[in-house]
Tab-separated table of C-alpha atoms in Angstrom:
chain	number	residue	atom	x	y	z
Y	1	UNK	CA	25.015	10.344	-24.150
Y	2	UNK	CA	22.240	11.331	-21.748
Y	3	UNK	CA	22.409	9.548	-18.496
Y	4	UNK	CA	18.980	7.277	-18.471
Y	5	UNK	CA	19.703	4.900	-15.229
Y	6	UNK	CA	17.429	7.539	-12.828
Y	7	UNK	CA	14.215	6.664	-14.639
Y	8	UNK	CA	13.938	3.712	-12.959
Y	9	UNK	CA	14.061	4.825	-9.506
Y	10	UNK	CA	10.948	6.254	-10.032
Y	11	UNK	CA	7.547	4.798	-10.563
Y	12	UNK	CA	5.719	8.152	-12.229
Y	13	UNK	CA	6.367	9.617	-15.013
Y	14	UNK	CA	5.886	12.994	-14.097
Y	15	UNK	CA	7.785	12.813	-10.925
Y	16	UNK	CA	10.358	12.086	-13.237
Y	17	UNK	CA	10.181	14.990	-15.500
Y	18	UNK	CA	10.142	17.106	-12.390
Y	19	UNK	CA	13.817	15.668	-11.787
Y	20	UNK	CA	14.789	16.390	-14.950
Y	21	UNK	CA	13.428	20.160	-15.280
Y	22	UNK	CA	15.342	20.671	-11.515
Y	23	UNK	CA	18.226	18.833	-13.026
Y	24	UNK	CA	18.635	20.985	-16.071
Y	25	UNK	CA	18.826	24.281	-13.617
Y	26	UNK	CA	20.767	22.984	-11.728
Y	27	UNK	CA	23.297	22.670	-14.766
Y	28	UNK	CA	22.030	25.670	-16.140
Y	29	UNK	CA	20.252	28.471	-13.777
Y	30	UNK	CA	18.807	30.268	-16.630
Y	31	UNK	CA	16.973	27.360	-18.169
Y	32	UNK	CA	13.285	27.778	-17.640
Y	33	UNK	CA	10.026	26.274	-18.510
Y	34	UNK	CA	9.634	28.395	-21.530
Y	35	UNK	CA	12.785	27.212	-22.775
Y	36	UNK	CA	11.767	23.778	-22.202
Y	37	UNK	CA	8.563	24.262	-23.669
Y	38	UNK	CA	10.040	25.383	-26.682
Y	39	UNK	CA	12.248	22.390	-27.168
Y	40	UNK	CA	9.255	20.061	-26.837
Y	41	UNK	CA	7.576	22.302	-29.992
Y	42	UNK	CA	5.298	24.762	-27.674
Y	43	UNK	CA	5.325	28.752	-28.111
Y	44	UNK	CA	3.274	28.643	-25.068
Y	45	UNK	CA	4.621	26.956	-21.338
Y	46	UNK	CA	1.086	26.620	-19.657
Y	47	UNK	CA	0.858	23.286	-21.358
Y	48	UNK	CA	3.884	21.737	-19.955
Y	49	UNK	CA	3.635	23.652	-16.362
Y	50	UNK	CA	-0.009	21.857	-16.266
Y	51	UNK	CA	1.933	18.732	-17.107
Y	52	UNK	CA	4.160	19.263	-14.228
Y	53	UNK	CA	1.768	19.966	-11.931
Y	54	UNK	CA	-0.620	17.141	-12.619
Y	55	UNK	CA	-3.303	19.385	-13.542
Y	56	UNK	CA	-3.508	17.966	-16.867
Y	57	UNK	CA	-2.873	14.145	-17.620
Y	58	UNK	CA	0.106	13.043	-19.492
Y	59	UNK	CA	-0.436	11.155	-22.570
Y	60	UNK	CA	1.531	8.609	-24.546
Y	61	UNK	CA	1.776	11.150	-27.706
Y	62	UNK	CA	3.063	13.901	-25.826
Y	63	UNK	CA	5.571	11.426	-23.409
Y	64	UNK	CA	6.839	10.787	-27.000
Y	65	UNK	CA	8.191	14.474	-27.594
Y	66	UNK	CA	9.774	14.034	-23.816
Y	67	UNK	CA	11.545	10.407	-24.648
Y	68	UNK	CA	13.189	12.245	-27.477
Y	69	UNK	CA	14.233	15.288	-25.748
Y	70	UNK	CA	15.399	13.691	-22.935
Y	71	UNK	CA	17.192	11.060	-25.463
Y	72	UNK	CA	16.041	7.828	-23.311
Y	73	UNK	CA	16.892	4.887	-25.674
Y	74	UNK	CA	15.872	1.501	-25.296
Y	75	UNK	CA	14.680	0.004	-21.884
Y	76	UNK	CA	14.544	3.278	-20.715
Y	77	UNK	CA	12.153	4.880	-23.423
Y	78	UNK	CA	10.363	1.531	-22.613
Y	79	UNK	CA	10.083	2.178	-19.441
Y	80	UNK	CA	9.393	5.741	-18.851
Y	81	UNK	CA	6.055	5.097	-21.510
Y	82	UNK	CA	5.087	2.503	-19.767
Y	83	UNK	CA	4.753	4.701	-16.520
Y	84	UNK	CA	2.301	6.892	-19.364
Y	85	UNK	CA	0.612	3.814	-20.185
Y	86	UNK	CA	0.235	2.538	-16.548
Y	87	UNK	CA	-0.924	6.209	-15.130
Y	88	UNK	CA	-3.654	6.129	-18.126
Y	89	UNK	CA	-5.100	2.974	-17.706
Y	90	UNK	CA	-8.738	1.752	-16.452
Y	91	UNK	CA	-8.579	-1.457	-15.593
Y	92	UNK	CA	-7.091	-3.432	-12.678
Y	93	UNK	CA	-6.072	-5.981	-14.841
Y	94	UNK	CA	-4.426	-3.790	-16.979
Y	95	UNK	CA	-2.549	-2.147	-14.595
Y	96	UNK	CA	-0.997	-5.361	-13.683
Y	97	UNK	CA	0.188	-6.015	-17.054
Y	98	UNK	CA	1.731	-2.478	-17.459
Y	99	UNK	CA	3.107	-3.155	-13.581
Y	100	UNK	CA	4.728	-6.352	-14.703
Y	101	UNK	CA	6.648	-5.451	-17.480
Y	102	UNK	CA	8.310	-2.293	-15.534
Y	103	UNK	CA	9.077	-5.052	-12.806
Y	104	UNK	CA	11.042	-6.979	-15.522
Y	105	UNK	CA	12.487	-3.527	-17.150
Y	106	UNK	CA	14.462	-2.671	-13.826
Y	107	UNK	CA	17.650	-3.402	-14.189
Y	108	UNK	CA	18.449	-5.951	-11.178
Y	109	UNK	CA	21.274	-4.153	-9.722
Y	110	UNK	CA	19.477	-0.848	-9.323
Y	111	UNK	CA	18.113	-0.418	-5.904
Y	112	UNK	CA	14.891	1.378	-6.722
Y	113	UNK	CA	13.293	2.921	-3.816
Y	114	UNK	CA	10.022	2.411	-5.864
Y	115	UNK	CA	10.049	-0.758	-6.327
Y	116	UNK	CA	7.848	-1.920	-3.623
Y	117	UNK	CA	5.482	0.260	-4.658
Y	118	UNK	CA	4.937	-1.261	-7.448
Y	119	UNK	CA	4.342	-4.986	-6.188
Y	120	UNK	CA	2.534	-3.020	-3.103
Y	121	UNK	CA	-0.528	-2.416	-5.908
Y	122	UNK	CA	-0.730	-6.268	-6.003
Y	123	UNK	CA	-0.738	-6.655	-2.029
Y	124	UNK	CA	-3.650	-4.133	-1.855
Y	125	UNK	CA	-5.423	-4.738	-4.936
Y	126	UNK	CA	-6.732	-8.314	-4.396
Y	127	UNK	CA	-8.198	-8.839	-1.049
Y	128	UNK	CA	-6.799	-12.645	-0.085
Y	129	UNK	CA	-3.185	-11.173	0.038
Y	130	UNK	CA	-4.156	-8.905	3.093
Y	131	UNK	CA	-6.102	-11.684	4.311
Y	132	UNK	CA	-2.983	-14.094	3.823
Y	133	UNK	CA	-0.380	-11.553	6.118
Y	134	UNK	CA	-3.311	-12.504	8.823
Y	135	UNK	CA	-3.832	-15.951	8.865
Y	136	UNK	CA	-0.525	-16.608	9.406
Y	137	UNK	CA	-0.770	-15.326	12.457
Y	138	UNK	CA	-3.728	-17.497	13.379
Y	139	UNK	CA	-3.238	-20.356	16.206
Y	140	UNK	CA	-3.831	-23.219	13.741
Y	141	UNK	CA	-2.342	-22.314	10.655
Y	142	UNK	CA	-0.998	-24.361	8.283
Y	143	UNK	CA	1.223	-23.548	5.467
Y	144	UNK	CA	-0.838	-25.975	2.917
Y	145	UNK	CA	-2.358	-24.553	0.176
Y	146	UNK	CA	-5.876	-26.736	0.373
Y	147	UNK	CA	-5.462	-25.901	4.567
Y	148	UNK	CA	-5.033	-21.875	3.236
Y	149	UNK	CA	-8.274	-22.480	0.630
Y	150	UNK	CA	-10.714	-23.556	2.563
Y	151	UNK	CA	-10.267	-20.463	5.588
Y	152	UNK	CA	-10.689	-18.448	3.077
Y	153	UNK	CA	-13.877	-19.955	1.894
Y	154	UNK	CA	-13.035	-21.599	-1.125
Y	155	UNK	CA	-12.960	-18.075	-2.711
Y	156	UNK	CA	-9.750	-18.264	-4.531
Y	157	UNK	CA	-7.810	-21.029	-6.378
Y	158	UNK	CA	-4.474	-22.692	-5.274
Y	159	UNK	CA	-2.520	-21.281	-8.088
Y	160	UNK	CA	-3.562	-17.442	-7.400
Y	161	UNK	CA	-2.608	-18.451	-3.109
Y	162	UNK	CA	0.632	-19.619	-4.332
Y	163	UNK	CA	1.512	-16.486	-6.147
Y	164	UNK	CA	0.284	-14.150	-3.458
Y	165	UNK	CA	2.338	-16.173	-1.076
Y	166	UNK	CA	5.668	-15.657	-3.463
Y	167	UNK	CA	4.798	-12.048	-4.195
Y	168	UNK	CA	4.649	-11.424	-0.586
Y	169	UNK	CA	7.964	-13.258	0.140
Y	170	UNK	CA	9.776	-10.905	-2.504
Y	171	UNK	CA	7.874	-7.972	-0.549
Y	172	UNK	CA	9.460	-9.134	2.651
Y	173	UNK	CA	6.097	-9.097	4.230
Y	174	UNK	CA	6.336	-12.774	5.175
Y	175	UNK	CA	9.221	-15.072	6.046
Y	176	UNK	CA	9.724	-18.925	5.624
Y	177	UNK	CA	11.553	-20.861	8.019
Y	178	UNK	CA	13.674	-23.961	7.355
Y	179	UNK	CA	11.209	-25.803	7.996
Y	180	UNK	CA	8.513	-24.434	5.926
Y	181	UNK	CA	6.451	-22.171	7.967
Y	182	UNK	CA	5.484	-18.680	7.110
Y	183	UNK	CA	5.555	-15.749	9.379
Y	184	UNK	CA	5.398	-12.194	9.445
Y	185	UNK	CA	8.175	-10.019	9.062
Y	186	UNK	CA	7.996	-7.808	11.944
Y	187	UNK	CA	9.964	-5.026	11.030
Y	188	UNK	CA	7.943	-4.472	7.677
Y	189	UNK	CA	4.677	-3.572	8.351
Y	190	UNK	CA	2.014	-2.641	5.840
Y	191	UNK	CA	1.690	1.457	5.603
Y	192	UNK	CA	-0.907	0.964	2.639
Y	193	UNK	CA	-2.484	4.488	2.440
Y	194	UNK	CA	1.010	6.059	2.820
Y	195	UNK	CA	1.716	4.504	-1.180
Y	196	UNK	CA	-0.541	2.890	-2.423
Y	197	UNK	CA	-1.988	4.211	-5.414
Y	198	UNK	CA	-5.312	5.789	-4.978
Y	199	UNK	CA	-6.945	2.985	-7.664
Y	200	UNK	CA	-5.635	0.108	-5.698
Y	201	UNK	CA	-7.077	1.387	-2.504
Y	202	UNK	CA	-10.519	1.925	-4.371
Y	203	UNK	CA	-10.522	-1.467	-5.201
Y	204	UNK	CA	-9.664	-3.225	-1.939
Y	205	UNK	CA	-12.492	-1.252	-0.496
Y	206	UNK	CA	-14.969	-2.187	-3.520
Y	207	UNK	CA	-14.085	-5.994	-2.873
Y	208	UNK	CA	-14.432	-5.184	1.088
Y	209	UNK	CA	-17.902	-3.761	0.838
Y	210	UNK	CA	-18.766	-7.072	-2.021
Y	211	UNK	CA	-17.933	-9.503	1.214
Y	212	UNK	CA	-19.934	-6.988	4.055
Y	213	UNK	CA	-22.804	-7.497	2.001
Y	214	UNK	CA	-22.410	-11.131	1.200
Y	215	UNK	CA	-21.882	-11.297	5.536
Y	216	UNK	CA	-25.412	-9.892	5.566
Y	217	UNK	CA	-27.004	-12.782	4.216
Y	218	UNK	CA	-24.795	-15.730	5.261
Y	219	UNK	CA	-23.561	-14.850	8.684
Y	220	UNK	CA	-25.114	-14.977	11.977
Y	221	UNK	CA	-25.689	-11.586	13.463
Y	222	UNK	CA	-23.943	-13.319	16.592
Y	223	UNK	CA	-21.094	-13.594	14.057
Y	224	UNK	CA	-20.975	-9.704	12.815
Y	225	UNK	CA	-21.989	-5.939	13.280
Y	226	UNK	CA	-23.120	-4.046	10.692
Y	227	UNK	CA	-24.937	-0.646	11.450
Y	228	UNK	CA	-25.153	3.064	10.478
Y	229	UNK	CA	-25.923	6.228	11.276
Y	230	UNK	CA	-27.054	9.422	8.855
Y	231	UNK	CA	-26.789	12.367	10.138
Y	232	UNK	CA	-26.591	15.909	8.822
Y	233	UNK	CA	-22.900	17.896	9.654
Y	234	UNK	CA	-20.808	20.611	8.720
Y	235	UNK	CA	-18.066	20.281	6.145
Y	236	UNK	CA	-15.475	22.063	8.134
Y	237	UNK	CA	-16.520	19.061	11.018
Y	238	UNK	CA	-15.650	16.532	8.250
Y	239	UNK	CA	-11.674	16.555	9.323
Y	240	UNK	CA	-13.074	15.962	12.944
Y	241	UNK	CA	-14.941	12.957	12.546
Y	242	UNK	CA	-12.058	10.984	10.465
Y	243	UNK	CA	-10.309	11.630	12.979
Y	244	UNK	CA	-12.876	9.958	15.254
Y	245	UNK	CA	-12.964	7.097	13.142
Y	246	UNK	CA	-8.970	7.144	12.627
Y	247	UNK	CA	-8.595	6.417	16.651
Y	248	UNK	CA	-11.548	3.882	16.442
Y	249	UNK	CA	-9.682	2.116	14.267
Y	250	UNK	CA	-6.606	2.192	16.069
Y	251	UNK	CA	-8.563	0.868	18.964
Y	252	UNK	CA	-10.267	-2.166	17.225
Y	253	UNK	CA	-6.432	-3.039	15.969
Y	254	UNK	CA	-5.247	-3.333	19.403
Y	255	UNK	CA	-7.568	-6.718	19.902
Y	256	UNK	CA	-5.023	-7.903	17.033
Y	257	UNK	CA	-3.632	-11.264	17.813
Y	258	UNK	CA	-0.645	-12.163	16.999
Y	259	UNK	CA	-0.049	-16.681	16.934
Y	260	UNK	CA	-3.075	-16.712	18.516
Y	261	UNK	CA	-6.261	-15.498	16.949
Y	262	UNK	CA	-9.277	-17.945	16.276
Y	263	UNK	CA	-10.631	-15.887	12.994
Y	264	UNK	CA	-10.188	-13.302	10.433
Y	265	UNK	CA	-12.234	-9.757	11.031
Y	266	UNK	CA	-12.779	-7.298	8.471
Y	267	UNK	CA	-13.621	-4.169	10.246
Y	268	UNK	CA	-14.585	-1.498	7.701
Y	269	UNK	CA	-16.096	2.076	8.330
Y	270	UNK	CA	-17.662	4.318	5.512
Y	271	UNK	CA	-18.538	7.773	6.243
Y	272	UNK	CA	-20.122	9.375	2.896
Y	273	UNK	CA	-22.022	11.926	1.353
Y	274	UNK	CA	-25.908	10.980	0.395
Y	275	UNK	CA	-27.290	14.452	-0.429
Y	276	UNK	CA	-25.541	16.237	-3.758
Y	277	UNK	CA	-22.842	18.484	-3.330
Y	278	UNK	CA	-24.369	21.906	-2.130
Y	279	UNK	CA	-24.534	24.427	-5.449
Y	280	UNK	CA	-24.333	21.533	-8.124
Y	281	UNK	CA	-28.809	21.034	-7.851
């Protein structure tokens, strides 16, 4: 019986075929892709080294013909077409379903080095959990869920703040004490670009730019700074300036306060194209 147990370290499904291709060499030196292809029903490999590369999307049809090569069987086969499902979908709400069930697939004892990255999409994704890891390190926070509401304007409901609070407590991004207060865990911080799916970090920065614009009209302009620039540059100068903006960043962070800071900042940059791409007018 074909070993299934390593599908579930992984949280893509073509990372996983990519195992299992190295895997058969290994066993096997004179396996190839051709050989592979032709066990999956195609005269012709291109199709399957597109797969492999990601140069061609994987769909739920053609993950079938891999779930019976590979002989995954129950929660496995559930599991791996999931990872189809969840790499095809459009929505963030559907991605959350698809997320959840995987969560609940993994067998418990299996030490998964994925499997933050899956509840990472949730940290990300939603705006008030990144805003949570912060306000506990404000001077007068409270762990109440009314106290946690109204700092962050009455924007979300008790009952989504008390799962954010629980999903980050499985993360190990905050702590409780015995006697009920929260803090960060300091040796776990947030590397968000470093995993994060590219979808979840679209829509942190969708729901960012929403509250910037919102700050227009109902802040003072004591209260924020909001300005640009357009200017015309060189594309091989584009690597240049994010690095610019990479160390302005990292100087802005260092005003971070940790058990002592008053309010919550958002400080966003964006650094786009206006004109159309040169050769596509």
């Amino acid at each position: 019986m074909q070993e299934t147990k390593e599908i579930f370290r992984f949280n893509d499904a073509v990372d996983f075929l990519n195992y299992e291709f190295e895997s058969k060499r290994i066993k096997n030196s004179r396996f190839s892709l051709r050989a592979w292809a032709r066990q999956l029903g195609y005269e012709n490999p291109s199709f399957l080294s597109h797969i492999l590369k990601k140069d061609r999307s994987l769909k739920i049809d053609v993950a079938e013909k891999f779930t019976a090569n590979l002989k995954l069987t129950g929660d496995a086969k559930k599991y791996f077409e999931l990872l189809v499902l969840l790499k095809n979908s459009k929505t963030v709400d559907e991605k959350k379903i698809y997320l959840d069930i995987l969560e609940s697939l993994r067998p418990r004892s299996e030490k998964a080095p994925q499997s933050l990255h899956l509840d990472a999409f949730r940290v990300i994704s939603d705006w008030y959990h990144t805003a949570i890891l912060e306000l506990v390190e404000l001077s007068d926070f409270k762990n109440d869920l009314e106290w946690i509401r109204a700092r962050l304007g009455n924007e979300v409901s008790g009952q989504n703040i008390s799962k954010a609070i629980q999903r980050l407590l499985k993360l190990e991004l905050l702590e409780e004490t015995s006697r009920g207060k929260l803090g960060r865990v300091k040796d776990n911080p947030v590397l968000l670009e470093n995993f994060i799916p590219s979808d979840a970090i679209r829509h942190f920065h969708k729901q960012m730019i929403e509250k910037a614009k919102s700050a227009i009209e109902e802040q003072d302009i004591k209260e924020r700074d909001i300005r640009g620039s357009m200017i015309s540059v060189r594309t091989k100068d584009f690597s240049k300036i994010q690095e610019v903006i990479r160390k302005a960043h990292a100087e802005i962070i260092k005003y971070s306060c940790a058990g002592n800071g008053e309010e919550l900042y958002q400080f966003n940059t964006q650094f786009f194209r206006i004109t159309r791409k040169k050769g596509t007018v």
